[in-house]
Amino acid sequence: MFDLEASTSCGGLSKLFEVKELASSESLQLFNWYAFGHNSVPESSMAYARSLVKHCGGLPLALQVLGSSLSSKSVSSWKSALEKLEEIPDSKIQEILRISYDSLEDDHDKNFFLDIVCLFIGKDRDYMTTILDGCDYYTTIGIENLV
């Protein structure tokens, strides 16, 4: 189980969601949808896909982010991503993410970051911008602050 807090400025909502880990077959299926746009995996990528999925620990958001980031990438990119995940311990990745999050200047930027990560990974940028502008985010400067 993994607790994830999704915070949004739209209406001042803040909820705690309990996310159950997916089984390995479900994890692979979700990963494949984001990586390939369908459930089948090219034979050349199958071993890498299975190994990459293991590193996500059954967490849907991790599977979505990793699959989307490797979509339309070469097999050598997949191999490199796997090597990187095997080299850097999960606790180190979490520490780097925490430092990055904590370095954001104010709660507005932190909430903006969380909304993007929790709600808009893999979504069209124009769609995301329209929604977040409607929530009184200053999307253009917000994205610049995150980059």
mmCIF file with all atom_site columns, C-alpha atoms in Angstrom:
data_model
loop_
_atom_site.group_PDB
_atom_site.id
_atom_site.type_symbol
_atom_site.label_atom_id
_atom_site.label_alt_id
_atom_site.label_comp_id
_atom_site.label_asym_id
_atom_site.label_entity_id
_atom_site.label_seq_id
_atom_site.pdbx_PDB_ins_code
_atom_site.Cartn_x
_atom_site.Cartn_y
_atom_site.Cartn_z
_atom_site.occupancy
_atom_site.B_iso_or_equiv
_atom_site.pdbx_formal_charge
_atom_site.auth_seq_id
_atom_site.auth_comp_id
_atom_site.auth_asym_id
_atom_site.auth_atom_id
_atom_site.pdbx_PDB_model_num
ATOM 1   C CA . MET A 1 1   ? 0.000   0.000  0.000   1.00 0.00 ? 1   MET A CA 1
ATOM 2   C CA . PHE A 1 2   ? 1.050   3.526  -0.675  1.00 0.00 ? 2   PHE A CA 1
ATOM 3   C CA . ASP A 1 3   ? -0.569  6.685  0.592   1.00 0.00 ? 3   ASP A CA 1
ATOM 4   C CA . LEU A 1 4   ? -0.621  9.573  -1.786  1.00 0.00 ? 4   LEU A CA 1
ATOM 5   C CA . GLU A 1 5   ? -1.885  13.033 -0.957  1.00 0.00 ? 5   GLU A CA 1
ATOM 6   C CA . ALA A 1 6   ? -3.419  14.793 -3.902  1.00 0.00 ? 6   ALA A CA 1
ATOM 7   C CA . SER A 1 7   ? -3.808  18.451 -3.159  1.00 0.00 ? 7   SER A CA 1
ATOM 8   C CA . THR A 1 8   ? -5.486  20.963 -5.374  1.00 0.00 ? 8   THR A CA 1
ATOM 9   C CA . SER A 1 9   ? -6.321  24.622 -5.145  1.00 0.00 ? 9   SER A CA 1
ATOM 10  C CA . CYS A 1 10  ? -9.589  24.139 -7.046  1.00 0.00 ? 10  CYS A CA 1
ATOM 11  C CA . GLY A 1 11  ? -12.082 24.469 -4.252  1.00 0.00 ? 11  GLY A CA 1
ATOM 12  C CA . GLY A 1 12  ? -9.391  23.928 -1.627  1.00 0.00 ? 12  GLY A CA 1
ATOM 13  C CA . LEU A 1 13  ? -9.707  20.150 -1.777  1.00 0.00 ? 13  LEU A CA 1
ATOM 14  C CA . SER A 1 14  ? -7.162  17.919 -0.133  1.00 0.00 ? 14  SER A CA 1
ATOM 15  C CA . LYS A 1 15  ? -7.731  14.188 0.128   1.00 0.00 ? 15  LYS A CA 1
ATOM 16  C CA . LEU A 1 16  ? -5.710  11.185 1.139   1.00 0.00 ? 16  LEU A CA 1
ATOM 17  C CA . PHE A 1 17  ? -5.975  8.260  -1.246  1.00 0.00 ? 17  PHE A CA 1
ATOM 18  C CA . GLU A 1 18  ? -4.992  4.707  -0.488  1.00 0.00 ? 18  GLU A CA 1
ATOM 19  C CA . VAL A 1 19  ? -3.442  3.129  -3.562  1.00 0.00 ? 19  VAL A CA 1
ATOM 20  C CA . LYS A 1 20  ? -3.153  -0.640 -3.581  1.00 0.00 ? 20  LYS A CA 1
ATOM 21  C CA . GLU A 1 21  ? -0.199  -2.162 -5.335  1.00 0.00 ? 21  GLU A CA 1
ATOM 22  C CA . LEU A 1 22  ? -1.012  -3.845 -8.624  1.00 0.00 ? 22  LEU A CA 1
ATOM 23  C CA . ALA A 1 23  ? -0.173  -7.490 -9.252  1.00 0.00 ? 23  ALA A CA 1
ATOM 24  C CA . SER A 1 24  ? 2.776   -8.057 -11.586 1.00 0.00 ? 24  SER A CA 1
ATOM 25  C CA . SER A 1 25  ? 0.558   -8.957 -14.570 1.00 0.00 ? 25  SER A CA 1
ATOM 26  C CA . GLU A 1 26  ? -1.598  -5.840 -14.012 1.00 0.00 ? 26  GLU A CA 1
ATOM 27  C CA . SER A 1 27  ? 1.541   -3.728 -13.590 1.00 0.00 ? 27  SER A CA 1
ATOM 28  C CA . LEU A 1 28  ? 2.952   -4.968 -16.883 1.00 0.00 ? 28  LEU A CA 1
ATOM 29  C CA . GLN A 1 29  ? -0.362  -4.312 -18.635 1.00 0.00 ? 29  GLN A CA 1
ATOM 30  C CA . LEU A 1 30  ? -0.596  -0.716 -17.315 1.00 0.00 ? 30  LEU A CA 1
ATOM 31  C CA . PHE A 1 31  ? 3.054   -0.027 -18.145 1.00 0.00 ? 31  PHE A CA 1
ATOM 32  C CA . ASN A 1 32  ? 2.541   -1.362 -21.688 1.00 0.00 ? 32  ASN A CA 1
ATOM 33  C CA . TRP A 1 33  ? -0.448  0.890  -22.304 1.00 0.00 ? 33  TRP A CA 1
ATOM 34  C CA . TYR A 1 34  ? 1.635   3.959  -21.505 1.00 0.00 ? 34  TYR A CA 1
ATOM 35  C CA . ALA A 1 35  ? 4.822   2.736  -23.187 1.00 0.00 ? 35  ALA A CA 1
ATOM 36  C CA . PHE A 1 36  ? 3.279   1.292  -26.358 1.00 0.00 ? 36  PHE A CA 1
ATOM 37  C CA . GLY A 1 37  ? -0.339  2.462  -26.468 1.00 0.00 ? 37  GLY A CA 1
ATOM 38  C CA . HIS A 1 38  ? -1.534  -1.154 -26.328 1.00 0.00 ? 38  HIS A CA 1
ATOM 39  C CA . ASN A 1 39  ? -1.030  -4.299 -24.258 1.00 0.00 ? 39  ASN A CA 1
ATOM 40  C CA . SER A 1 40  ? 1.419   -6.191 -26.457 1.00 0.00 ? 40  SER A CA 1
ATOM 41  C CA . VAL A 1 41  ? 5.156   -5.737 -26.101 1.00 0.00 ? 41  VAL A CA 1
ATOM 42  C CA . PRO A 1 42  ? 7.699   -6.164 -28.897 1.00 0.00 ? 42  PRO A CA 1
ATOM 43  C CA . GLU A 1 43  ? 9.849   -9.208 -28.166 1.00 0.00 ? 43  GLU A CA 1
ATOM 44  C CA . SER A 1 44  ? 12.981  -7.027 -28.170 1.00 0.00 ? 44  SER A CA 1
ATOM 45  C CA . SER A 1 45  ? 11.584  -5.009 -25.229 1.00 0.00 ? 45  SER A CA 1
ATOM 46  C CA . MET A 1 46  ? 9.869   -7.743 -23.165 1.00 0.00 ? 46  MET A CA 1
ATOM 47  C CA . ALA A 1 47  ? 12.777  -8.519 -20.809 1.00 0.00 ? 47  ALA A CA 1
ATOM 48  C CA . TYR A 1 48  ? 13.407  -4.821 -20.184 1.00 0.00 ? 48  TYR A CA 1
ATOM 49  C CA . ALA A 1 49  ? 9.692   -4.129 -19.671 1.00 0.00 ? 49  ALA A CA 1
ATOM 50  C CA . ARG A 1 50  ? 9.408   -6.862 -17.028 1.00 0.00 ? 50  ARG A CA 1
ATOM 51  C CA . SER A 1 51  ? 12.509  -5.621 -15.186 1.00 0.00 ? 51  SER A CA 1
ATOM 52  C CA . LEU A 1 52  ? 11.440  -1.976 -15.328 1.00 0.00 ? 52  LEU A CA 1
ATOM 53  C CA . VAL A 1 53  ? 7.979   -2.883 -14.022 1.00 0.00 ? 53  VAL A CA 1
ATOM 54  C CA . LYS A 1 54  ? 9.534   -4.604 -10.998 1.00 0.00 ? 54  LYS A CA 1
ATOM 55  C CA . HIS A 1 55  ? 11.204  -1.330 -10.025 1.00 0.00 ? 55  HIS A CA 1
ATOM 56  C CA . CYS A 1 56  ? 7.799   0.391  -9.891  1.00 0.00 ? 56  CYS A CA 1
ATOM 57  C CA . GLY A 1 57  ? 6.646   -1.835 -7.039  1.00 0.00 ? 57  GLY A CA 1
ATOM 58  C CA . GLY A 1 58  ? 3.100   -2.105 -8.402  1.00 0.00 ? 58  GLY A CA 1
ATOM 59  C CA . LEU A 1 59  ? 2.458   1.634  -7.977  1.00 0.00 ? 59  LEU A CA 1
ATOM 60  C CA . PRO A 1 60  ? 0.179   2.899  -10.775 1.00 0.00 ? 60  PRO A CA 1
ATOM 61  C CA . LEU A 1 61  ? 1.641   6.420  -10.914 1.00 0.00 ? 61  LEU A CA 1
ATOM 62  C CA . ALA A 1 62  ? 5.204   5.079  -11.141 1.00 0.00 ? 62  ALA A CA 1
ATOM 63  C CA . LEU A 1 63  ? 4.148   2.704  -13.938 1.00 0.00 ? 63  LEU A CA 1
ATOM 64  C CA . GLN A 1 64  ? 2.429   5.528  -15.800 1.00 0.00 ? 64  GLN A CA 1
ATOM 65  C CA . VAL A 1 65  ? 5.355   7.930  -15.483 1.00 0.00 ? 65  VAL A CA 1
ATOM 66  C CA . LEU A 1 66  ? 7.982   5.358  -16.433 1.00 0.00 ? 66  LEU A CA 1
ATOM 67  C CA . GLY A 1 67  ? 5.940   3.956  -19.327 1.00 0.00 ? 67  GLY A CA 1
ATOM 68  C CA . SER A 1 68  ? 5.196   7.430  -20.702 1.00 0.00 ? 68  SER A CA 1
ATOM 69  C CA . SER A 1 69  ? 8.826   8.497  -20.403 1.00 0.00 ? 69  SER A CA 1
ATOM 70  C CA . LEU A 1 70  ? 10.007  5.474  -22.407 1.00 0.00 ? 70  LEU A CA 1
ATOM 71  C CA . SER A 1 71  ? 7.294   5.640  -25.053 1.00 0.00 ? 71  SER A CA 1
ATOM 72  C CA . SER A 1 72  ? 8.780   5.662  -28.561 1.00 0.00 ? 72  SER A CA 1
ATOM 73  C CA . LYS A 1 73  ? 12.324  5.377  -27.150 1.00 0.00 ? 73  LYS A CA 1
ATOM 74  C CA . SER A 1 74  ? 14.905  2.919  -28.506 1.00 0.00 ? 74  SER A CA 1
ATOM 75  C CA . VAL A 1 75  ? 15.752  -0.398 -26.865 1.00 0.00 ? 75  VAL A CA 1
ATOM 76  C CA . SER A 1 76  ? 19.131  1.098  -25.899 1.00 0.00 ? 76  SER A CA 1
ATOM 77  C CA . SER A 1 77  ? 17.290  3.877  -24.015 1.00 0.00 ? 77  SER A CA 1
ATOM 78  C CA . TRP A 1 78  ? 15.259  1.219  -22.191 1.00 0.00 ? 78  TRP A CA 1
ATOM 79  C CA . LYS A 1 79  ? 18.454  -0.613 -21.273 1.00 0.00 ? 79  LYS A CA 1
ATOM 80  C CA . SER A 1 80  ? 20.008  2.625  -20.013 1.00 0.00 ? 80  SER A CA 1
ATOM 81  C CA . ALA A 1 81  ? 16.911  3.450  -17.921 1.00 0.00 ? 81  ALA A CA 1
ATOM 82  C CA . LEU A 1 82  ? 17.022  -0.015 -16.357 1.00 0.00 ? 82  LEU A CA 1
ATOM 83  C CA . GLU A 1 83  ? 20.733  0.299  -15.561 1.00 0.00 ? 83  GLU A CA 1
ATOM 84  C CA . LYS A 1 84  ? 20.086  3.672  -13.933 1.00 0.00 ? 84  LYS A CA 1
ATOM 85  C CA . LEU A 1 85  ? 17.246  2.274  -11.801 1.00 0.00 ? 85  LEU A CA 1
ATOM 86  C CA . GLU A 1 86  ? 19.424  -0.645 -10.709 1.00 0.00 ? 86  GLU A CA 1
ATOM 87  C CA . GLU A 1 87  ? 22.315  1.655  -9.833  1.00 0.00 ? 87  GLU A CA 1
ATOM 88  C CA . ILE A 1 88  ? 20.389  4.228  -7.817  1.00 0.00 ? 88  ILE A CA 1
ATOM 89  C CA . PRO A 1 89  ? 18.631  2.824  -4.731  1.00 0.00 ? 89  PRO A CA 1
ATOM 90  C CA . ASP A 1 90  ? 14.953  3.731  -4.299  1.00 0.00 ? 90  ASP A CA 1
ATOM 91  C CA . SER A 1 91  ? 15.722  5.619  -1.091  1.00 0.00 ? 91  SER A CA 1
ATOM 92  C CA . LYS A 1 92  ? 18.220  7.800  -2.978  1.00 0.00 ? 92  LYS A CA 1
ATOM 93  C CA . ILE A 1 93  ? 15.628  8.610  -5.657  1.00 0.00 ? 93  ILE A CA 1
ATOM 94  C CA . GLN A 1 94  ? 13.113  9.525  -2.958  1.00 0.00 ? 94  GLN A CA 1
ATOM 95  C CA . GLU A 1 95  ? 15.702  11.713 -1.247  1.00 0.00 ? 95  GLU A CA 1
ATOM 96  C CA . ILE A 1 96  ? 16.433  13.571 -4.484  1.00 0.00 ? 96  ILE A CA 1
ATOM 97  C CA . LEU A 1 97  ? 12.703  14.078 -5.127  1.00 0.00 ? 97  LEU A CA 1
ATOM 98  C CA . ARG A 1 98  ? 12.189  15.336 -1.556  1.00 0.00 ? 98  ARG A CA 1
ATOM 99  C CA . ILE A 1 99  ? 15.070  17.813 -1.889  1.00 0.00 ? 99  ILE A CA 1
ATOM 100 C CA . SER A 1 100 ? 13.638  19.039 -5.219  1.00 0.00 ? 100 SER A CA 1
ATOM 101 C CA . TYR A 1 101 ? 10.146  19.379 -3.756  1.00 0.00 ? 101 TYR A CA 1
ATOM 102 C CA . ASP A 1 102 ? 11.403  21.130 -0.610  1.00 0.00 ? 102 ASP A CA 1
ATOM 103 C CA . SER A 1 103 ? 13.387  23.597 -2.726  1.00 0.00 ? 103 SER A CA 1
ATOM 104 C CA . LEU A 1 104 ? 10.191  24.975 -4.268  1.00 0.00 ? 104 LEU A CA 1
ATOM 105 C CA . GLU A 1 105 ? 9.737   28.486 -2.903  1.00 0.00 ? 105 GLU A CA 1
ATOM 106 C CA . ASP A 1 106 ? 6.150   28.472 -1.688  1.00 0.00 ? 106 ASP A CA 1
ATOM 107 C CA . ASP A 1 107 ? 3.061   26.346 -1.089  1.00 0.00 ? 107 ASP A CA 1
ATOM 108 C CA . HIS A 1 108 ? 1.578   27.544 -4.373  1.00 0.00 ? 108 HIS A CA 1
ATOM 109 C CA . ASP A 1 109 ? 4.465   25.994 -6.359  1.00 0.00 ? 109 ASP A CA 1
ATOM 110 C CA . LYS A 1 110 ? 4.360   22.839 -4.213  1.00 0.00 ? 110 LYS A CA 1
ATOM 111 C CA . ASN A 1 111 ? 0.623   22.401 -4.806  1.00 0.00 ? 111 ASN A CA 1
ATOM 112 C CA . PHE A 1 112 ? 1.129   23.106 -8.502  1.00 0.00 ? 112 PHE A CA 1
ATOM 113 C CA . PHE A 1 113 ? 3.801   20.401 -8.644  1.00 0.00 ? 113 PHE A CA 1
ATOM 114 C CA . LEU A 1 114 ? 1.592   17.875 -6.820  1.00 0.00 ? 114 LEU A CA 1
ATOM 115 C CA . ASP A 1 115 ? -1.373  18.595 -9.066  1.00 0.00 ? 115 ASP A CA 1
ATOM 116 C CA . ILE A 1 116 ? 0.699   18.008 -12.183 1.00 0.00 ? 116 ILE A CA 1
ATOM 117 C CA . VAL A 1 117 ? 2.259   14.809 -10.852 1.00 0.00 ? 117 VAL A CA 1
ATOM 118 C CA . CYS A 1 118 ? -0.971  13.365 -9.478  1.00 0.00 ? 118 CYS A CA 1
ATOM 119 C CA . LEU A 1 119 ? -3.432  14.441 -12.149 1.00 0.00 ? 119 LEU A CA 1
ATOM 120 C CA . PHE A 1 120 ? -1.741  15.330 -15.428 1.00 0.00 ? 120 PHE A CA 1
ATOM 121 C CA . ILE A 1 121 ? 1.156   12.940 -16.140 1.00 0.00 ? 121 ILE A CA 1
ATOM 122 C CA . GLY A 1 122 ? 0.869   11.898 -19.783 1.00 0.00 ? 122 GLY A CA 1
ATOM 123 C CA . LYS A 1 123 ? -1.855  14.466 -20.528 1.00 0.00 ? 123 LYS A CA 1
ATOM 124 C CA . ASP A 1 124 ? -1.802  17.078 -23.264 1.00 0.00 ? 124 ASP A CA 1
ATOM 125 C CA . ARG A 1 125 ? -0.080  20.284 -22.127 1.00 0.00 ? 125 ARG A CA 1
ATOM 126 C CA . ASP A 1 126 ? -2.810  22.557 -23.522 1.00 0.00 ? 126 ASP A CA 1
ATOM 127 C CA . TYR A 1 127 ? -5.475  20.560 -21.680 1.00 0.00 ? 127 TYR A CA 1
ATOM 128 C CA . MET A 1 128 ? -3.473  20.746 -18.436 1.00 0.00 ? 128 MET A CA 1
ATOM 129 C CA . THR A 1 129 ? -2.882  24.487 -18.857 1.00 0.00 ? 129 THR A CA 1
ATOM 130 C CA . THR A 1 130 ? -6.574  25.171 -19.435 1.00 0.00 ? 130 THR A CA 1
ATOM 131 C CA . ILE A 1 131 ? -7.593  23.240 -16.319 1.00 0.00 ? 131 ILE A CA 1
ATOM 132 C CA . LEU A 1 132 ? -4.906  24.714 -14.057 1.00 0.00 ? 132 LEU A CA 1
ATOM 133 C CA . ASP A 1 133 ? -5.498  28.281 -15.287 1.00 0.00 ? 133 ASP A CA 1
ATOM 134 C CA . GLY A 1 134 ? -9.141  27.749 -14.334 1.00 0.00 ? 134 GLY A CA 1
ATOM 135 C CA . CYS A 1 135 ? -7.970  26.898 -10.805 1.00 0.00 ? 135 CYS A CA 1
ATOM 136 C CA . ASP A 1 136 ? -6.202  30.269 -10.467 1.00 0.00 ? 136 ASP A CA 1
ATOM 137 C CA . TYR A 1 137 ? -2.758  28.821 -11.045 1.00 0.00 ? 137 TYR A CA 1
ATOM 138 C CA . TYR A 1 138 ? -0.380  31.001 -12.961 1.00 0.00 ? 138 TYR A CA 1
ATOM 139 C CA . THR A 1 139 ? 0.535   28.115 -15.218 1.00 0.00 ? 139 THR A CA 1
ATOM 140 C CA . THR A 1 140 ? 3.201   29.742 -17.394 1.00 0.00 ? 140 THR A CA 1
ATOM 141 C CA . ILE A 1 141 ? 5.303   31.008 -14.468 1.00 0.00 ? 141 ILE A CA 1
ATOM 142 C CA . GLY A 1 142 ? 4.475   27.874 -12.495 1.00 0.00 ? 142 GLY A CA 1
ATOM 143 C CA . ILE A 1 143 ? 6.023   25.665 -15.152 1.00 0.00 ? 143 ILE A CA 1
ATOM 144 C CA . GLU A 1 144 ? 9.050   27.956 -15.365 1.00 0.00 ? 144 GLU A CA 1
ATOM 145 C CA . ASN A 1 145 ? 9.503   27.666 -11.581 1.00 0.00 ? 145 ASN A CA 1
ATOM 146 C CA . LEU A 1 146 ? 9.415   23.874 -11.790 1.00 0.00 ? 146 LEU A CA 1
ATOM 147 C CA . VAL A 1 147 ? 11.965  23.728 -14.585 1.00 0.00 ? 147 VAL A CA 1
#
